[in-house]
Short mmCIF file of C-alpha atoms in Angstrom, two decimals:
data_model
loop_
_atom_site.label_atom_id
_atom_site.label_comp_id
_atom_site.label_asym_id
_atom_site.label_seq_id
_atom_site.Cartn_x
_atom_site.Cartn_y
_atom_site.Cartn_z
CA UNK A 520 9.03 -19.63 -25.25
CA UNK A 521 8.73 -22.74 -28.96
CA UNK A 522 8.62 -26.05 -27.22
CA UNK A 523 5.40 -27.43 -25.44
CA UNK A 524 5.30 -29.12 -21.81
CA UNK A 525 3.58 -32.69 -20.74
CA UNK A 526 -0.47 -32.55 -19.81
CA UNK A 527 0.44 -33.85 -16.45
CA UNK A 528 2.87 -30.56 -16.36
CA UNK A 529 0.46 -28.82 -17.26
CA UNK A 530 -2.47 -30.02 -15.44
CA UNK A 531 0.42 -29.33 -12.59
CA UNK A 532 0.93 -25.44 -13.32
CA UNK A 533 -2.70 -24.63 -14.40
CA UNK A 534 -3.42 -26.19 -10.18
CA UNK A 535 -0.27 -23.41 -8.54
CA UNK A 536 -1.71 -20.10 -11.89
CA UNK A 537 -4.69 -20.61 -9.85
CA UNK A 538 -3.70 -21.11 -5.79
CA UNK A 539 -1.45 -17.93 -6.40
CA UNK A 540 -4.07 -16.53 -7.92
CA UNK A 541 -1.90 -14.14 -10.28
CA UNK A 542 -1.21 -15.97 -13.60
CA UNK A 543 -4.04 -16.45 -16.09
CA UNK A 544 -4.91 -19.71 -16.49
CA UNK A 545 -5.05 -19.87 -20.38
CA UNK A 546 -0.96 -18.59 -20.03
CA UNK A 547 0.48 -19.39 -22.72
CA UNK A 548 4.09 -19.21 -21.07
CA UNK A 549 4.91 -23.14 -19.97
CA UNK A 550 7.77 -24.05 -21.21
CA UNK A 551 10.88 -24.48 -17.83
CA UNK A 552 12.41 -21.51 -17.31
CA UNK A 553 16.49 -21.86 -17.31
CA UNK A 554 19.12 -19.89 -15.38
CA UNK A 555 21.56 -18.06 -16.43
CA UNK A 556 24.86 -19.90 -15.32
CA UNK A 557 26.69 -19.20 -11.79
CA UNK A 558 29.51 -18.26 -13.85
CA UNK A 559 27.62 -15.05 -15.67
CA UNK A 560 29.24 -12.01 -16.23
CA UNK A 561 27.29 -9.01 -15.47
CA UNK A 562 26.68 -5.76 -14.07
CA UNK A 563 22.76 -4.98 -13.46
CA UNK A 564 21.03 -2.39 -12.12
CA UNK A 565 18.50 -1.71 -9.53
CA UNK A 566 16.09 1.59 -8.62
CA UNK A 567 14.59 1.73 -5.05
CA UNK A 568 13.58 3.78 -2.03
CA UNK A 569 12.81 3.60 1.61
CA UNK A 570 14.56 3.91 4.70
CA UNK A 571 18.06 3.54 5.73
CA UNK A 572 16.49 0.36 7.89
CA UNK A 573 15.23 -0.74 4.81
CA UNK A 574 18.90 -0.42 2.45
CA UNK A 575 20.14 -3.41 4.45
CA UNK A 576 17.04 -5.62 4.09
CA UNK A 577 17.53 -5.10 0.50
CA UNK A 578 21.53 -5.99 0.70
CA UNK A 579 21.59 -8.63 1.68
CA UNK A 580 19.15 -9.74 -0.56
CA UNK A 581 21.82 -8.40 -2.97
CA UNK A 582 24.51 -10.42 -0.42
CA UNK A 583 22.22 -13.66 -0.96
CA UNK A 584 21.93 -13.37 -4.89
CA UNK A 585 25.79 -12.61 -5.65
CA UNK A 586 26.89 -15.91 -3.54
CA UNK A 587 25.07 -18.09 -6.76
CA UNK A 588 26.20 -15.29 -9.57
CA UNK A 589 29.00 -14.10 -7.82
CA UNK A 590 30.85 -12.29 -10.95
CA UNK A 591 27.38 -10.08 -11.49
CA UNK A 592 27.16 -6.53 -10.32
CA UNK A 593 24.62 -5.44 -8.82
CA UNK A 594 24.49 -1.26 -8.45
CA UNK A 595 21.15 -0.01 -6.18
CA UNK A 596 20.60 3.51 -6.28
CA UNK A 597 17.82 4.50 -3.13
CA UNK A 598 15.80 7.62 -3.71
CA UNK A 599 14.14 9.02 -1.70
CA UNK A 600 10.44 9.31 -2.53
CA UNK A 601 8.26 12.69 -2.89
CA UNK A 602 5.72 11.79 -3.96
CA UNK A 603 4.79 8.07 -7.09
CA UNK A 604 4.39 10.62 -10.35
CA UNK A 605 8.03 12.35 -9.41
CA UNK A 606 9.20 8.39 -9.63
CA UNK A 607 8.16 7.29 -12.23
CA UNK A 608 9.04 10.90 -13.62
CA UNK A 609 13.23 10.17 -12.70
CA UNK A 610 12.62 6.53 -14.34
CA UNK A 611 12.25 7.60 -17.30
CA UNK A 612 14.62 10.10 -16.49
CA UNK A 613 16.67 7.88 -15.69
CA UNK A 614 16.42 5.55 -19.52
CA UNK A 615 15.98 9.10 -21.52
CA UNK A 616 19.69 9.74 -20.45
CA UNK A 617 20.28 6.47 -21.64
CA UNK A 618 20.65 4.37 -17.89
CA UNK A 619 18.05 2.53 -17.66
CA UNK A 620 17.23 -0.34 -14.42
CA UNK A 621 16.92 -3.62 -14.48
CA UNK A 622 15.25 -3.99 -11.71
CA UNK A 623 12.34 -2.21 -10.07
CA UNK A 624 10.54 -1.46 -6.77
CA UNK A 625 7.77 1.23 -6.60
CA UNK A 626 4.44 1.09 -4.50
CA UNK A 627 0.80 0.71 -6.50
CA UNK A 628 -0.07 4.13 -6.19
CA UNK A 629 2.28 4.12 -9.46
CA UNK A 630 1.51 0.99 -11.30
CA UNK A 631 0.03 1.72 -13.47
CA UNK A 632 1.03 5.26 -14.20
CA UNK A 633 3.89 3.25 -14.95
CA UNK A 634 2.20 0.74 -17.29
CA UNK A 635 1.22 3.99 -19.19
CA UNK A 636 4.00 4.60 -19.88
CA UNK A 637 5.62 0.83 -21.08
CA UNK A 638 8.21 0.25 -18.03
CA UNK A 639 7.23 -3.20 -17.04
CA UNK A 640 7.99 -6.53 -18.48
CA UNK A 641 5.31 -9.23 -18.64
CA UNK A 642 6.74 -11.62 -15.82
CA UNK A 643 4.50 -15.27 -16.70
CA UNK A 644 5.97 -16.52 -18.07
CA UNK A 645 8.53 -16.85 -14.89
CA UNK A 646 6.35 -17.59 -12.45
CA UNK A 647 5.78 -20.17 -15.60
CA UNK A 648 9.19 -21.34 -16.18
CA UNK A 649 10.24 -21.21 -12.80
CA UNK A 650 7.29 -22.09 -9.99
CA UNK A 651 8.27 -23.87 -8.41
CA UNK A 652 10.38 -21.08 -6.74
CA UNK A 653 7.46 -18.64 -7.69
CA UNK A 654 5.06 -21.00 -6.00
CA UNK A 655 6.88 -20.39 -2.72
CA UNK A 656 6.83 -16.39 -3.23
CA UNK A 657 3.35 -15.64 -4.07
CA UNK A 658 1.59 -19.04 -1.88
CA UNK A 659 1.91 -16.96 1.48
CA UNK A 660 0.51 -14.70 0.52
CA UNK A 661 -3.43 -12.49 0.48
CA UNK A 662 -5.41 -13.55 -2.55
CA UNK A 663 -6.05 -8.79 -2.43
CA UNK A 664 -2.89 -8.23 -2.94
CA UNK A 665 -1.17 -10.80 -5.53
CA UNK A 666 -5.04 -8.59 -7.72
CA UNK A 667 -2.99 -5.67 -8.08
CA UNK A 668 0.66 -7.02 -9.64
CA UNK A 669 -1.18 -8.24 -12.41
CA UNK A 670 -2.35 -5.94 -14.23
CA UNK A 671 -4.49 -5.88 -18.03
CA UNK A 672 -4.51 -10.15 -17.94
CA UNK A 673 -0.29 -9.96 -17.05
CA UNK A 674 1.33 -10.88 -14.01
CA UNK A 675 4.57 -7.15 -13.87
CA UNK A 676 5.53 -7.38 -10.52
CA UNK A 677 6.98 -10.14 -6.78
CA UNK A 678 5.59 -8.29 -3.98
CA UNK A 679 7.68 -6.65 -1.43
CA UNK A 680 5.41 -5.23 2.10
CA UNK A 681 2.01 -3.24 2.32
CA UNK A 682 0.15 -1.08 3.97
CA UNK A 683 -3.41 -0.71 5.61
CA UNK A 684 -6.01 2.09 7.76
CA UNK A 685 -6.50 1.28 10.96
CA UNK A 686 -8.14 2.77 13.94
CA UNK A 687 -4.87 3.89 16.41
CA UNK A 688 -6.10 4.91 20.09
CA UNK A 689 -4.83 5.50 23.62
CA UNK A 690 -6.04 3.02 25.77
CA UNK A 691 -4.86 5.63 28.75
CA UNK A 692 -7.43 8.20 27.44
CA UNK A 693 -10.03 6.13 26.19
CA UNK A 694 -10.40 4.41 30.71
CA UNK A 695 -9.39 7.75 31.86
CA UNK A 696 -13.07 8.80 29.86
CA UNK A 697 -14.72 5.40 30.64
CA UNK A 698 -14.78 5.11 27.17
CA UNK A 699 -15.54 1.40 26.11
CA UNK A 700 -12.90 0.68 23.39
CA UNK A 701 -13.67 -0.35 19.84
CA UNK A 702 -15.53 -3.40 19.30
CA UNK A 703 -14.24 -5.47 15.38
CA UNK A 704 -18.01 -4.14 14.20
CA UNK A 705 -18.20 -0.73 15.24
CA UNK A 706 -20.47 1.99 13.22
CA UNK A 707 -19.39 4.97 12.81
CA UNK A 708 -22.66 5.96 15.16
CA UNK A 709 -19.96 4.50 17.80
CA UNK A 710 -16.97 6.01 16.78
CA UNK A 711 -18.49 9.72 16.94
CA UNK A 712 -19.89 9.05 20.26
CA UNK A 713 -16.80 7.83 21.15
CA UNK A 714 -15.22 10.86 20.36
CA UNK A 715 -17.31 13.78 21.92
CA UNK A 716 -16.89 11.61 25.88
CA UNK A 717 -12.78 11.50 24.63
CA UNK A 718 -12.84 15.35 23.37
CA UNK A 719 -11.82 17.41 26.11
CA UNK A 720 -10.32 21.02 27.38
CA UNK A 721 -10.29 24.36 25.77
CA UNK A 722 -8.04 25.88 24.17
CA UNK A 723 -4.15 25.29 24.06
CA UNK A 724 -5.36 22.82 26.47
CA UNK A 725 -7.97 20.78 24.70
CA UNK A 726 -7.99 16.48 23.63
CA UNK A 727 -9.25 16.11 20.85
CA UNK A 728 -11.21 13.33 20.14
CA UNK A 729 -9.61 11.73 16.51
CA UNK A 730 -6.97 13.52 14.30
CA UNK A 731 -8.13 13.43 10.47
CA UNK A 732 -5.38 11.60 8.56
CA UNK A 733 -4.75 13.29 5.52
CA UNK A 734 -3.88 12.32 2.84
CA UNK A 735 -5.95 9.91 0.37
CA UNK A 736 -4.85 6.49 1.92
CA UNK A 737 -6.03 8.11 4.28
CA UNK A 738 -9.00 8.90 3.09
CA UNK A 739 -9.80 5.78 1.65
CA UNK A 740 -11.14 4.14 4.52
CA UNK A 741 -14.29 6.44 5.12
CA UNK A 742 -14.96 5.68 0.97
CA UNK A 743 -14.71 2.34 1.54
CA UNK A 744 -16.64 2.44 4.82
CA UNK A 745 -19.80 3.72 3.09
CA UNK A 746 -19.89 1.55 0.11
CA UNK A 747 -18.40 4.46 -2.64
CA UNK A 748 -14.90 4.83 -4.00
CA UNK A 749 -13.79 8.15 -6.26
CA UNK A 750 -13.45 5.92 -8.75
CA UNK A 751 -15.92 3.42 -10.86
CA UNK A 752 -14.37 -0.18 -11.61
CA UNK A 753 -11.81 0.96 -14.43
CA UNK A 754 -9.98 3.42 -12.98
CA UNK A 755 -10.79 6.27 -14.98
CA UNK A 756 -14.73 6.84 -15.11
CA UNK A 757 -14.64 9.50 -11.74
CA UNK A 758 -17.18 9.12 -9.10
CA UNK A 759 -16.30 11.66 -6.48
CA UNK A 760 -20.26 13.50 -6.82
CA UNK A 761 -21.96 9.94 -6.00
CA UNK A 762 -24.10 11.09 -2.52
CA UNK A 763 -22.34 8.73 -0.58
CA UNK A 764 -18.75 10.25 -1.25
CA UNK A 765 -20.99 13.33 -0.32
CA UNK A 766 -21.87 11.94 2.13
CA UNK A 767 -18.66 10.71 3.59
CA UNK A 768 -16.95 14.12 3.38
CA UNK A 769 -20.08 15.55 5.32
CA UNK A 770 -19.28 12.94 8.36
CA UNK A 771 -15.62 15.02 8.20
CA UNK A 772 -16.48 18.22 7.84
CA UNK A 773 -19.24 17.48 10.93
CA UNK A 774 -15.84 16.08 13.38
CA UNK A 775 -14.21 19.81 13.02
CA UNK A 776 -16.65 21.95 12.27
CA UNK A 777 -19.89 20.67 14.30
CA UNK A 778 -18.80 19.02 16.66
CA UNK A 779 -15.73 19.28 17.21
CA UNK A 780 -13.96 16.84 17.48
CA UNK A 781 -11.36 17.09 14.96
CA UNK A 782 -8.88 19.47 14.47
CA UNK A 783 -8.88 20.94 11.44
CA UNK A 784 -6.70 18.52 9.20
CA UNK A 785 -5.23 21.74 7.12
CA UNK A 786 -2.10 21.70 7.72
CA UNK A 787 -1.39 19.34 11.04
CA UNK A 788 0.43 16.40 12.15
CA UNK A 789 -1.93 14.39 13.47
CA UNK A 790 1.04 11.75 14.06
CA UNK A 791 2.02 13.34 15.80
CA UNK A 792 -0.66 14.31 18.12
CA UNK A 793 -1.87 11.42 18.25
CA UNK A 794 1.77 10.34 19.62
CA UNK A 795 2.16 13.37 22.42
CA UNK A 796 -1.76 12.63 23.70
CA UNK A 797 -3.35 15.14 21.89
CA UNK A 798 -5.66 13.57 20.00
CA UNK A 799 -6.51 9.77 21.19
CA UNK A 800 -7.71 8.20 17.55
CA UNK A 801 -6.18 8.65 14.25
CA UNK A 802 -5.91 6.45 11.58
CA UNK A 803 -3.05 5.47 10.08
CA UNK A 804 -0.60 1.89 9.23
CA UNK A 805 1.98 -0.67 10.66
CA UNK A 806 4.74 2.71 10.05
CA UNK A 807 4.35 4.52 13.80
CA UNK A 808 4.67 0.94 15.29
CA UNK A 809 8.88 1.73 15.58
CA UNK A 810 9.09 5.99 15.93
CA UNK A 811 6.08 5.20 19.13
CA UNK A 812 8.31 1.66 20.35
CA UNK A 813 11.53 4.58 20.21
CA UNK A 814 9.69 6.88 21.47
CA UNK A 815 8.74 5.17 24.33
CA UNK A 816 5.92 5.42 24.23
CA UNK A 817 3.07 2.63 24.04
CA UNK A 818 -0.43 3.41 25.01
CA UNK A 819 -1.81 2.62 21.70
CA UNK A 820 -3.74 0.18 20.54
CA UNK A 821 -5.54 -0.67 16.91
CA UNK A 822 -9.15 -1.21 15.33
CA UNK A 823 -10.76 -1.20 12.53
CA UNK A 824 -11.97 0.98 11.61
CA UNK A 825 -15.27 1.72 12.21
CA UNK A 826 -18.58 1.31 9.53
CA UNK A 827 -20.89 3.04 7.78
CA UNK A 828 -22.52 0.36 5.29
CA UNK A 829 -19.85 -1.81 5.48
CA UNK A 830 -16.59 -3.61 7.24
CA UNK A 831 -14.03 -1.29 4.80
CA UNK A 832 -10.51 0.07 4.46
CA UNK A 833 -7.44 -0.06 1.82
CA UNK A 834 -4.84 -1.38 1.54
CA UNK A 835 -1.45 -0.58 -1.22
CA UNK A 836 0.94 -2.64 -2.15
CA UNK A 837 4.81 -2.49 -3.92
CA UNK A 838 6.31 -4.44 -6.08
CA UNK A 839 9.35 -5.72 -7.41
CA UNK A 840 8.96 -5.19 -11.47
CA UNK A 841 11.50 -5.85 -14.63
CA UNK A 842 11.85 -3.11 -16.64
CA UNK A 843 10.30 -4.20 -19.94
CA UNK A 844 13.64 -3.03 -22.52
CA UNK A 845 16.28 -4.99 -19.75
CA UNK A 846 18.82 -6.97 -21.63
CA UNK A 847 19.44 -8.51 -18.53
CA UNK A 848 15.78 -10.26 -18.14
CA UNK A 849 16.71 -13.81 -15.74
CA UNK A 850 19.68 -12.37 -13.85
CA UNK A 851 16.34 -9.19 -12.74
CA UNK A 852 14.54 -12.26 -12.21
CA UNK A 853 17.39 -14.20 -10.39
CA UNK A 854 17.70 -10.52 -8.35
CA UNK A 855 13.96 -10.18 -7.86
CA UNK A 856 13.68 -14.02 -5.80
CA UNK A 857 15.88 -13.03 -3.22
CA UNK A 858 14.11 -9.49 -2.89
CA UNK A 859 10.57 -10.80 -2.78
CA UNK A 860 11.94 -14.68 -1.49
CA UNK A 861 10.97 -15.96 1.88
CA UNK A 862 13.79 -14.59 3.61
CA UNK A 863 13.59 -11.38 2.75
CA UNK A 864 9.42 -11.77 4.44
CA UNK A 865 10.93 -12.79 7.59
CA UNK A 866 13.49 -9.57 7.56
CA UNK A 867 10.78 -7.12 6.95
CA UNK A 868 9.31 -9.04 10.29
CA UNK A 869 11.67 -8.13 11.60
CA UNK A 870 13.01 -4.22 10.82
CA UNK A 871 8.64 -3.76 11.57
CA UNK A 872 8.26 -0.92 9.46
CA UNK A 873 5.80 -2.13 6.79
CA UNK A 874 3.83 -5.28 6.71
CA UNK A 875 5.83 -8.22 5.04
CA UNK A 876 2.97 -9.24 2.40
CA UNK A 877 3.94 -13.07 3.80
CA UNK A 878 1.45 -14.61 5.36
CA UNK A 879 4.06 -16.86 7.42
CA UNK A 880 6.16 -13.58 8.08
CA UNK A 881 3.60 -11.93 9.46
CA UNK A 882 2.81 -15.11 12.13
CA UNK A 883 6.34 -14.45 13.26
CA UNK A 884 7.10 -13.30 16.97
CA UNK A 885 9.54 -11.03 15.49
CA UNK A 886 6.36 -9.09 13.56
CA UNK A 887 3.25 -9.55 16.13
CA UNK A 888 5.61 -8.61 18.96
CA UNK A 889 6.34 -5.94 17.33
CA UNK A 890 4.07 -3.40 19.04
CA UNK A 891 2.48 -3.18 21.83
CA UNK A 892 -1.20 -3.89 21.19
CA UNK A 893 -2.45 -6.87 22.05
CA UNK A 894 -4.37 -6.45 18.53
CA UNK A 895 -1.45 -7.42 16.35
CA UNK A 896 -2.64 -9.70 14.24
CA UNK A 897 -5.41 -7.44 12.77
CA UNK A 898 -2.64 -5.32 10.64
CA UNK A 899 -3.15 -8.64 8.22
CA UNK A 900 -6.83 -9.79 9.06
CA UNK A 901 -7.64 -6.43 7.78
CA UNK A 902 -7.06 -7.91 4.26
CA UNK A 903 -9.39 -9.99 4.15
CA UNK A 904 -11.45 -7.00 4.22
CA UNK A 905 -9.73 -4.20 3.07
CA UNK A 906 -10.48 -2.77 -1.24
CA UNK A 907 -6.88 -1.66 -3.03
CA UNK A 908 -5.95 2.42 -2.44
CA UNK A 909 -7.22 3.43 -6.93
CA UNK A 910 -4.49 4.04 -8.71
CA UNK A 911 -5.45 5.44 -12.19
CA UNK A 912 -2.51 6.08 -14.78
CA UNK A 913 -3.73 10.02 -13.91
CA UNK A 914 -2.85 9.47 -10.40
CA UNK A 915 -0.04 12.53 -10.39
CA UNK A 916 -3.36 14.72 -10.28
CA UNK A 917 -6.45 12.54 -7.54
CA UNK A 918 -4.79 13.74 -4.36
CA UNK A 919 -4.25 17.28 -5.03
CA UNK A 920 -6.75 17.36 -6.81
CA UNK A 921 -9.16 16.12 -3.76
CA UNK A 922 -7.36 17.96 -0.98
CA UNK A 923 -7.72 21.67 -2.06
CA UNK A 924 -11.02 21.41 -2.53
CA UNK A 925 -11.48 19.04 0.86
CA UNK A 926 -8.63 21.83 2.67
CA UNK A 927 -11.48 24.78 1.09
CA UNK A 928 -15.05 22.67 2.91
CA UNK A 929 -12.94 21.99 6.70
CA UNK A 930 -11.86 26.30 5.73
CA UNK A 931 -15.42 27.33 5.43
CA UNK A 932 -16.01 28.17 1.47
CA UNK A 933 -17.10 24.88 -0.06
CA UNK A 934 -20.23 23.16 0.87
CA UNK A 935 -19.73 19.46 1.02
CA UNK A 936 -21.27 19.64 -2.30
CA UNK A 937 -19.48 21.47 -3.98
CA UNK A 938 -16.06 20.55 -3.09
CA UNK A 939 -16.55 16.34 -4.87
CA UNK A 940 -18.07 18.25 -7.68
CA UNK A 941 -14.83 20.53 -7.81
CA UNK A 942 -12.69 17.04 -7.47
CA UNK A 943 -15.41 15.26 -10.68
CA UNK A 944 -14.15 18.79 -12.95
CA UNK A 945 -10.82 17.75 -12.72
CA UNK A 946 -11.25 14.35 -12.63
CA UNK A 947 -13.74 14.78 -15.53
CA UNK A 948 -10.54 16.53 -17.41
CA UNK A 949 -6.94 14.56 -16.11
CA UNK A 950 -9.42 10.66 -16.94
CA UNK A 951 -9.86 12.58 -21.25
CA UNK A 952 -6.47 13.79 -20.85
CA UNK A 953 -5.20 10.81 -20.81
CA UNK A 954 -6.93 8.54 -22.66
#
């Protein structure tokens, strides 16, 4: 973009960029954006993921896009996710085969991995040149959700939906055991005391106080709420051997092997156990709501994650990006505006699987009334204290290494300190290999 905008318009854009919090204040992309002609004939492609319900939301966005561009065909490839590295591998294979997608939907776990492979086009010129539409999309989005959408100072994604981890608790089991429901500021000690009172019986008839969500995203709140994490802020330097990390996994190990208020998480489905009333608490995001609703299970509510040194939990966001070498970037931008639009966000609120990134949509009755708990506002409110899931470029090796070491810990072959030392060693090697 070569021509300059007037000073007044520049000031207006600066104010908007600071408001939405994603475009660098010194951005040079200041020219007005002109959308393609409605008569444009082209074919663009999109790679997507999710379930059949999600596909309907995306299809509706494409229909709205085609009302503006009736001569543009959108080819959508819907992919089942095994892992984000697997998804990236499919993207890279598609590019190598000469079938690169124009629009890519991906979660934060793949943001930096895809960046390292040169997949994402900068969106700054669109955000600056199409600022009215960009503002409609971004203004209702929480600041914390905007941050991961920018990589190395450049906007790469428009927001889709997000997830976070909260404590799910069985209201009936709490009442039957005479245990007070969790408060907003409850602690690890409060949590343990409740879990001990809620653990009943023995053998096959045993009801546990808590089932550990056994995956990186589900474990991260225990680290964050203790003021620590697996990596430093650069997402390159591993810190798994930090004493607070050891303290965090020691607490989890004690839940299983000392206090016996949690089943050994290796090979266990915490959400099946919680849904069947065999555990009184577990940790999850909004993704459980529709399944429990369909099963008629309503004896549950949500609470913040308990804190050790600070109130914290984890969140992750998905977003839409444009392939860096796409020949249809302007059309891709037009499609992405529909995919991330307030209309689409309202559709996410109604669907109820993920959390809409828009606070406006999250405040709609269709979202707040979809789960049974009285505390449904806590899903979006958690963003005030949540931290983004750590997603380095070598994300593909993080979770396997962590789960492998913790499984040995829970099974009694490694101490918490040795387990974290093992993960630290593996992550140091992975970080070195990624340079």
